PDB file of C-alpha atoms in Angstrom:
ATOM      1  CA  UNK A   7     -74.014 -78.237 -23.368  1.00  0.00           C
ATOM      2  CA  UNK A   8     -71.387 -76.065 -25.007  1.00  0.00           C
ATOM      3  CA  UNK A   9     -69.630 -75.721 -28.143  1.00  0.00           C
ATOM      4  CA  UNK A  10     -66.199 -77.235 -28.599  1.00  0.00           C
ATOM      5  CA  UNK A  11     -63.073 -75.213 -27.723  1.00  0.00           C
ATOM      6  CA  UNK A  12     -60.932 -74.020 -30.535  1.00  0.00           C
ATOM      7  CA  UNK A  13     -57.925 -76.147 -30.389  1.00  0.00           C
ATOM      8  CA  UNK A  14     -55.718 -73.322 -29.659  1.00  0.00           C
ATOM      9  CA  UNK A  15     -56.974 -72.444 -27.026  1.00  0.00           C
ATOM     10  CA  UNK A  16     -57.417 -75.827 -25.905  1.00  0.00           C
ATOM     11  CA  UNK A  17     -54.182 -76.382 -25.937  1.00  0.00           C
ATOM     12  CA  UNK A  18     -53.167 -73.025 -24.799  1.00  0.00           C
ATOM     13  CA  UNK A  19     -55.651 -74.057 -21.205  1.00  0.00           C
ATOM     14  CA  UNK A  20     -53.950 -77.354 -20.850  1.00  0.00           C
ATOM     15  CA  UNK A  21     -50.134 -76.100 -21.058  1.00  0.00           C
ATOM     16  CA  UNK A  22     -51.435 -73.483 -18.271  1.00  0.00           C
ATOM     17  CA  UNK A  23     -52.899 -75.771 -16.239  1.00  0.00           C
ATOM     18  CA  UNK A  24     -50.841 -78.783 -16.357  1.00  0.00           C
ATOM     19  CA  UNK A  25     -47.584 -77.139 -17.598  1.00  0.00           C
ATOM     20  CA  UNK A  26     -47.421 -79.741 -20.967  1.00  0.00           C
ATOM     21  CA  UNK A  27     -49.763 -80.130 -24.120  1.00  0.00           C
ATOM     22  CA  UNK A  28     -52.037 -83.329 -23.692  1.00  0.00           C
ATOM     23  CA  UNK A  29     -54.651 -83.243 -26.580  1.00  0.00           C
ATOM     24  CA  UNK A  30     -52.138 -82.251 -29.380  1.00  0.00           C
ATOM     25  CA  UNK A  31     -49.354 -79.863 -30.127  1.00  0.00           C
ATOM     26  CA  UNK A  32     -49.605 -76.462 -31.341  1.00  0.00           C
ATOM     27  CA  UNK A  33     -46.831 -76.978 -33.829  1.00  0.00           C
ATOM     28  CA  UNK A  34     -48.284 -79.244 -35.504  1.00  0.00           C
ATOM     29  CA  UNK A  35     -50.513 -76.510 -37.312  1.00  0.00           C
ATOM     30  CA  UNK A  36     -46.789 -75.749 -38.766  1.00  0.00           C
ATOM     31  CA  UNK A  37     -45.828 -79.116 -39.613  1.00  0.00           C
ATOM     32  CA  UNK A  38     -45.400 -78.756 -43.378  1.00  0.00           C
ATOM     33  CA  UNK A  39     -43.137 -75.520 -42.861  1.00  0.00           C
ATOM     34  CA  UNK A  40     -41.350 -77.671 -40.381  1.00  0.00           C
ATOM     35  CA  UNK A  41     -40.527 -80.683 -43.128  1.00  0.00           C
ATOM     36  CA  UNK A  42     -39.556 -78.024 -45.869  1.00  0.00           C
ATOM     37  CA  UNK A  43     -37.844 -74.996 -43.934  1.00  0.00           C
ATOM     38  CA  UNK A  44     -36.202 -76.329 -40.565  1.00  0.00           C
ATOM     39  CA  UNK A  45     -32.768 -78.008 -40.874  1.00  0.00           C
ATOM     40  CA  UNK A  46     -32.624 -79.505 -37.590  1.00  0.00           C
ATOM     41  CA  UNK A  47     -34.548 -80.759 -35.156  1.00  0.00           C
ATOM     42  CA  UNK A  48     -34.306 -80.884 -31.557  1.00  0.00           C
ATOM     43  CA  UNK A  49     -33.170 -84.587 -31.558  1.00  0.00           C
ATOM     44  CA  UNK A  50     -30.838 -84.080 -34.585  1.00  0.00           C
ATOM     45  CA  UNK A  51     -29.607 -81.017 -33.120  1.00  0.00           C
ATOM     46  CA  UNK A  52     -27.757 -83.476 -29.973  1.00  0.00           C
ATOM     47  CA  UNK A  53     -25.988 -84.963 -32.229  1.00  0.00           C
ATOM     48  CA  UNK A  54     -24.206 -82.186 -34.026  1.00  0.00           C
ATOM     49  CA  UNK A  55     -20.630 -81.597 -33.325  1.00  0.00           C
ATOM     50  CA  UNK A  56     -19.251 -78.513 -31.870  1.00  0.00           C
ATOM     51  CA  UNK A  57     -19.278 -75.636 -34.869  1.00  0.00           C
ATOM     52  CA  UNK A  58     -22.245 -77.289 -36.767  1.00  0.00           C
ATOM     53  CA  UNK A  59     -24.742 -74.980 -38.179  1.00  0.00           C
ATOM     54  CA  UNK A  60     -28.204 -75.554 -37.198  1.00  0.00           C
ATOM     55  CA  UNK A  61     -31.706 -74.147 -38.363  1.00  0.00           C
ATOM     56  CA  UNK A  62     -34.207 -75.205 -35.650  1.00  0.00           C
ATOM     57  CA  UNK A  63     -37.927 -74.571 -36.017  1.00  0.00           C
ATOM     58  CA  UNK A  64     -39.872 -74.601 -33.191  1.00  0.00           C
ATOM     59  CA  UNK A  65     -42.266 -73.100 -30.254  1.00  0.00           C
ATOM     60  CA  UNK A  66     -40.730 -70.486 -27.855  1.00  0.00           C
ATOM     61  CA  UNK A  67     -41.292 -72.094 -24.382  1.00  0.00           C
ATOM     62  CA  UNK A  68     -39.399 -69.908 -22.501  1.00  0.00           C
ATOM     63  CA  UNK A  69     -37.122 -66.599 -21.968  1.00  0.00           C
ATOM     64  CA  UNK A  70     -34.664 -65.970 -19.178  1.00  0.00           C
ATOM     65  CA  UNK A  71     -33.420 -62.601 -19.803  1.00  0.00           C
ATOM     66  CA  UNK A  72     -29.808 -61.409 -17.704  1.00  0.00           C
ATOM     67  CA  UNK A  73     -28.232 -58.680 -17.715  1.00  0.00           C
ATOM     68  CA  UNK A  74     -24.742 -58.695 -18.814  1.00  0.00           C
ATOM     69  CA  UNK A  75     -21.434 -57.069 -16.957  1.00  0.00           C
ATOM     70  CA  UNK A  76     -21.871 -54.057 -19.716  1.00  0.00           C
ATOM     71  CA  UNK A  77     -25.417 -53.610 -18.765  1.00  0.00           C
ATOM     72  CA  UNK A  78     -26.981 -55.204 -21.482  1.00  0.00           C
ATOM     73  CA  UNK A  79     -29.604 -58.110 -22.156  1.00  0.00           C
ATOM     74  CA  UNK A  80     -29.034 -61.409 -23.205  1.00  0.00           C
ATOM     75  CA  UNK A  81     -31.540 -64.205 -23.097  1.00  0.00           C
ATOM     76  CA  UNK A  82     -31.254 -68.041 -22.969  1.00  0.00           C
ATOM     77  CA  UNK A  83     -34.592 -69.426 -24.572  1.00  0.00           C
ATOM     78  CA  UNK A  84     -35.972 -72.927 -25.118  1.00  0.00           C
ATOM     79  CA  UNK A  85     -37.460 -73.646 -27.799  1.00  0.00           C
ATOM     80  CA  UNK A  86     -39.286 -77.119 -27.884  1.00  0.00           C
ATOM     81  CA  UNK A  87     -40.298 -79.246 -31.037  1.00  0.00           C
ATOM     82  CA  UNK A  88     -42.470 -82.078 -31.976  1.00  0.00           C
ATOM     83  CA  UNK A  89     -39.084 -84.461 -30.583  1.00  0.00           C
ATOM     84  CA  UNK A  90     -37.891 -82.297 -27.228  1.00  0.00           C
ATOM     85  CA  UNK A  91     -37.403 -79.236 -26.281  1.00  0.00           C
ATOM     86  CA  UNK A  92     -33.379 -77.594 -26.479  1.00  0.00           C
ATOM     87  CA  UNK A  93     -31.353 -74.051 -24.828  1.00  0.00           C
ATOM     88  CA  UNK A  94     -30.687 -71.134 -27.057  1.00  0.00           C
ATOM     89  CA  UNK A  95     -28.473 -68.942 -26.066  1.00  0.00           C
ATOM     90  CA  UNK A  96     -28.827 -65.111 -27.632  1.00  0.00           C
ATOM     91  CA  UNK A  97     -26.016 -62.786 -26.975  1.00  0.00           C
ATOM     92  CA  UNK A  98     -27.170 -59.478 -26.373  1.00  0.00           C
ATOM     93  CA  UNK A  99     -26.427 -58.219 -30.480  1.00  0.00           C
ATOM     94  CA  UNK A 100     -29.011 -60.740 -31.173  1.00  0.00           C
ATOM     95  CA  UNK A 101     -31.016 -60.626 -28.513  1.00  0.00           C
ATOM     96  CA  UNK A 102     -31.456 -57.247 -29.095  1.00  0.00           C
ATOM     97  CA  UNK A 103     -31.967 -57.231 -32.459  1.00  0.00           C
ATOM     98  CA  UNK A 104     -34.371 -60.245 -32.615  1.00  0.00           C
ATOM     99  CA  UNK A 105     -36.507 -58.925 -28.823  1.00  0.00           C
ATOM    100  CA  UNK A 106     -39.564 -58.245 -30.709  1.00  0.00           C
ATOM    101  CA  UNK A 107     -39.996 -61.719 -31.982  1.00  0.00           C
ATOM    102  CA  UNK A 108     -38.525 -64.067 -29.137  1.00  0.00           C
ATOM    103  CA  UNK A 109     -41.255 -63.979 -26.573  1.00  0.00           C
ATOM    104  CA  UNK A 110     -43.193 -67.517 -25.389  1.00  0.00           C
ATOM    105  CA  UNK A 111     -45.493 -68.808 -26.851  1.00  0.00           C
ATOM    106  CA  UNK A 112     -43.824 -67.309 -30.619  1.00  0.00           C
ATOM    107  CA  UNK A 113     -43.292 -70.026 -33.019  1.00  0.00           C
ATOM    108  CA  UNK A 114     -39.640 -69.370 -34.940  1.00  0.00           C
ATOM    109  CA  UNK A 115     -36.780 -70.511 -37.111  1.00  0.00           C
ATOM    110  CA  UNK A 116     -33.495 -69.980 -35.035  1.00  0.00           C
ATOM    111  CA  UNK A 117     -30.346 -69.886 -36.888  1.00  0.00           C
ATOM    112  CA  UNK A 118     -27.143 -70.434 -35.112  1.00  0.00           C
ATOM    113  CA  UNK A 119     -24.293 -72.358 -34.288  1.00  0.00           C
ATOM    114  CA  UNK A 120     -24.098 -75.454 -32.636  1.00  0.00           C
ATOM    115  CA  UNK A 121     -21.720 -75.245 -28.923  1.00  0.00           C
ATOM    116  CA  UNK A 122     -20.835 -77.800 -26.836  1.00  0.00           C
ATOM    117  CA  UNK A 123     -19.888 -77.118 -23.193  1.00  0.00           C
ATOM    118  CA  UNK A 124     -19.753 -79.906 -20.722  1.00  0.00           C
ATOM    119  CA  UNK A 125     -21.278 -81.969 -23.018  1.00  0.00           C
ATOM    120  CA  UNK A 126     -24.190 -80.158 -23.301  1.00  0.00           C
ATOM    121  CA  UNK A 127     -25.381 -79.198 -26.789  1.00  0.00           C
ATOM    122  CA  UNK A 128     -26.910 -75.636 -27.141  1.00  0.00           C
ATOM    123  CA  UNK A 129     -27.404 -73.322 -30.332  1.00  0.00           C
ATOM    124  CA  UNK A 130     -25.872 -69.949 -29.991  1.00  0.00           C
ATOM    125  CA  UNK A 131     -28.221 -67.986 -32.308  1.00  0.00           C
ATOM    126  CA  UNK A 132     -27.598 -65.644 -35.054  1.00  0.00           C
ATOM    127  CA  UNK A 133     -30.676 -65.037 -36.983  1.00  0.00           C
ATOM    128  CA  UNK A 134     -34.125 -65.412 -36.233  1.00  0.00           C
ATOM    129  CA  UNK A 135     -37.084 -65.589 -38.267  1.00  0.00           C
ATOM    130  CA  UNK A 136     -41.312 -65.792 -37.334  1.00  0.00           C
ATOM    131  CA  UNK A 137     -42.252 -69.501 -38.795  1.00  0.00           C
ATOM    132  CA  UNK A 138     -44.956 -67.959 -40.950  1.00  0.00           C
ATOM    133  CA  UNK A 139     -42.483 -65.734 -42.592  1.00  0.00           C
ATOM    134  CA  UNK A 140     -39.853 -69.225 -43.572  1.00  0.00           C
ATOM    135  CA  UNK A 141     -41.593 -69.492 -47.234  1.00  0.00           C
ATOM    136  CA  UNK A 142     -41.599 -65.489 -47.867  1.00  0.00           C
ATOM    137  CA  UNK A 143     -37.376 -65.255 -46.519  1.00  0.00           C
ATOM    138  CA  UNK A 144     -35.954 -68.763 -47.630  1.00  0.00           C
ATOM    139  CA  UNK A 145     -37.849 -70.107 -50.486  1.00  0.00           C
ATOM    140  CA  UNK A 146     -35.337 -69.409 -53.861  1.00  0.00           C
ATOM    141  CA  UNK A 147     -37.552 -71.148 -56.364  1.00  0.00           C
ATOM    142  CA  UNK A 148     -40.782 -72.938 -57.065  1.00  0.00           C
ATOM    143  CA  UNK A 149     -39.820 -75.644 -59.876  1.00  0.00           C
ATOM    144  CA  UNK A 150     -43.007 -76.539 -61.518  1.00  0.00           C
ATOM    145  CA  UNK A 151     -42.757 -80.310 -63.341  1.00  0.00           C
ATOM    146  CA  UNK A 152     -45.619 -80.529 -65.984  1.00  0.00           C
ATOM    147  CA  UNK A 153     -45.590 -83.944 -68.460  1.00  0.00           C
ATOM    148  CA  UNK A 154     -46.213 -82.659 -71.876  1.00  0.00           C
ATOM    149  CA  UNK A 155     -48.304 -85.526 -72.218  1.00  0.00           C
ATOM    150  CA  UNK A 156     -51.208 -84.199 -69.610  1.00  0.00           C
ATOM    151  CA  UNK A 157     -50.285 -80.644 -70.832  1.00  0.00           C
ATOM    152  CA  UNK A 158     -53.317 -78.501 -72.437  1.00  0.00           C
ATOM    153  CA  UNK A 159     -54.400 -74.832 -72.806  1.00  0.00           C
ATOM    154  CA  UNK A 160     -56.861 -75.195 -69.760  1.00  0.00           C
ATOM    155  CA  UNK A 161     -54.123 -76.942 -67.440  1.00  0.00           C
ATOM    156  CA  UNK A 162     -51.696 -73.673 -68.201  1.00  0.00           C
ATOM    157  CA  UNK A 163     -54.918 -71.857 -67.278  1.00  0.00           C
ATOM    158  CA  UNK A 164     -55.420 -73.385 -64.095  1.00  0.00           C
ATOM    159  CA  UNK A 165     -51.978 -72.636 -63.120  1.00  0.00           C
ATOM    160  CA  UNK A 166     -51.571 -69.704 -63.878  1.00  0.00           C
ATOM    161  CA  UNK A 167     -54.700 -68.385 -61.888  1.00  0.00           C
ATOM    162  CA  UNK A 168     -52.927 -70.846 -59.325  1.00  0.00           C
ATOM    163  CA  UNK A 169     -50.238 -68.670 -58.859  1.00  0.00           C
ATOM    164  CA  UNK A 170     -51.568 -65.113 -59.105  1.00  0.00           C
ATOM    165  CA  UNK A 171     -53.793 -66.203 -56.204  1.00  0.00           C
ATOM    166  CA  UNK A 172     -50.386 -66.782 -54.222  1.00  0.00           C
ATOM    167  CA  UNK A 173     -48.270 -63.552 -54.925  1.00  0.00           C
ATOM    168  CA  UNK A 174     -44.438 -63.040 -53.180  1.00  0.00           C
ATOM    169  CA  UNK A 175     -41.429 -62.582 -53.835  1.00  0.00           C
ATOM    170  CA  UNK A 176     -40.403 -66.537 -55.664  1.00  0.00           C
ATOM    171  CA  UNK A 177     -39.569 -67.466 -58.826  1.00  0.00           C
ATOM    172  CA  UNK A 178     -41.782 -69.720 -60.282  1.00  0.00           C
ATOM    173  CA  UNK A 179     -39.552 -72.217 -62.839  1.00  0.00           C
ATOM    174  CA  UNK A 180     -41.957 -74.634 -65.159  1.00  0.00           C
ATOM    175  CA  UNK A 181     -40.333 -77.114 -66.708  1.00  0.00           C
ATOM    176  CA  UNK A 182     -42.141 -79.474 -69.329  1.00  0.00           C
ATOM    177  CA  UNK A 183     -41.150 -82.844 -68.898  1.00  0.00           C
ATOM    178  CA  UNK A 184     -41.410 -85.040 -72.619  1.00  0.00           C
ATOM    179  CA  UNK A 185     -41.840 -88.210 -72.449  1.00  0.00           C
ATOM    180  CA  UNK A 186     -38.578 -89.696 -74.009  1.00  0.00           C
ATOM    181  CA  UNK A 187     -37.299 -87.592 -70.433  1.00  0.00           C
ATOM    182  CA  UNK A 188     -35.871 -84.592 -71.916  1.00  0.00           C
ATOM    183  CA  UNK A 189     -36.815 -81.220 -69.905  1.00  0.00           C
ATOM    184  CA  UNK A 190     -37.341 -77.724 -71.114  1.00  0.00           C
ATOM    185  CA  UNK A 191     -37.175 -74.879 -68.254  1.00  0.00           C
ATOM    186  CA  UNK A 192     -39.029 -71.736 -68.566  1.00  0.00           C
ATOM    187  CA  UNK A 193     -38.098 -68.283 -67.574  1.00  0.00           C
ATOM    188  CA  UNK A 194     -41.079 -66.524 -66.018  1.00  0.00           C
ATOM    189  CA  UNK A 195     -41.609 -62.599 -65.286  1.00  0.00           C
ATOM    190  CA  UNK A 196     -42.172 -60.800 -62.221  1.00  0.00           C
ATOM    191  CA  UNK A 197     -45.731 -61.053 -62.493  1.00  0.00           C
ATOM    192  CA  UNK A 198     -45.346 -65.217 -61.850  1.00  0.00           C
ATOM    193  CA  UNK A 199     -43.045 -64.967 -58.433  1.00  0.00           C
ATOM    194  CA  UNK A 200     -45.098 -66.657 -55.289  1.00  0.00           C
ATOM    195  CA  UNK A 201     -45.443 -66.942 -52.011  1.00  0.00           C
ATOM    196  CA  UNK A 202     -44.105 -70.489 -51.560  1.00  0.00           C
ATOM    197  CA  UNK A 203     -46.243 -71.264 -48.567  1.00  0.00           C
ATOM    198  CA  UNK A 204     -48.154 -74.992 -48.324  1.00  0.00           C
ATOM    199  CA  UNK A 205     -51.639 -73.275 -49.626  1.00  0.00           C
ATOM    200  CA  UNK A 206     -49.489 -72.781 -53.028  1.00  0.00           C
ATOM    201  CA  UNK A 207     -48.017 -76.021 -53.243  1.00  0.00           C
ATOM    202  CA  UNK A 208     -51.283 -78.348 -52.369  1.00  0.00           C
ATOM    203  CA  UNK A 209     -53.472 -76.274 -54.898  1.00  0.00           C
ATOM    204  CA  UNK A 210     -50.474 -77.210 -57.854  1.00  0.00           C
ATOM    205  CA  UNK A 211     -49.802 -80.504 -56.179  1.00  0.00           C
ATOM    206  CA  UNK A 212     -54.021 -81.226 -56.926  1.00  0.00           C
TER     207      UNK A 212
END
């Protein structure tokens, strides 16, 4: 008798083993940065025309570094998501820039361009961000819809403690809602921006 593994490293066992994820996928820990942060997804992403610009979310599968005809590194990564798995290709300014935070197994927001060569779809990236980090570097604004009719002292309360618990660098914008449907925004301070992350959001969603 044993205790049960921890799904990560479950999961982590089973991709080195049988080279794919059977019980689950790791991403799906990040499935509610996914739905608000990512732009594209792997099968959207084959369906882009040459030019588009692409946001893609996903796990770093792997990294083939080369070196170029100056002597530098460039890298062509895949990057799989819950739909597929898609090439990246990072020119050696990026690749350089962005090293530390490409490696496999990293989970990531690539931003890019969408090329088509032989009719093959890749995103040649310009930007790339950790996953964790998509609320703290994209987020502009948390708009807060309260109905004056549920509104009270101790609801303002809550909400406020709500989001000092969650400090970062968002503006938080309350707006009272009447109930003939006019709206009435608030300016808050610093002392009010967030972290927009999904902890923040269920705990005002409740």
């Amino acid at each position: 008798d044993c205790k049960p593994w921890p799904e990560g490293r479950m999961l982590a066992d089973e991709k080195e083993l049988l080279g794919l994820y059977r019980s689950g996928h790791p991403l799906r820990a990040y499935a509610w940065l996914l739905e608000h942060f990512q732009l594209t997804t792997v099968q959207q992403l084959r369906a882009l025309d040459d030019g588009a610009l692409a946001r893609l979310g996903g796990l770093v599968a792997s990294v083939d570094r080369k070196v170029t005809r100056t002597g530098d590194l460039m890298a062509t990564v895949v990057i799989e998501d819950l739909d597929g798995e898609t090439e990246a290709v990072m020119f050696s300014d990026v690749y350089n820039r962005y090293a530390g935070i490409v490696k496999p197994e990293a989970f990531i927001l690539a931003c890019g361009t969408v090329r088509v060569e032989d009719s093959v779809r890749r995103l040649h990236v310009a930007e790339v961000y950790p996953l964790a980090d998509a609320p703290r570097l994209l987020a502009t604004r948390v708009s807060l819809h309260i109905p004056t009719a549920n509104l009270s002292a101790d609801l303002l309360e809550k909400v406020r403690e709500i989001l000092r618990q969650h400090p970062g660098p968002t503006p938080v914008t309350p707006c009272l809602v009447y109930p003939a449907g006019k709206k009435v925004f608030l300016e808050t301070g610093e002392d009010f921006r967030v972290f927009a992350g999904e902890a923040l959001v269920r705990s005002l969603d409740h």
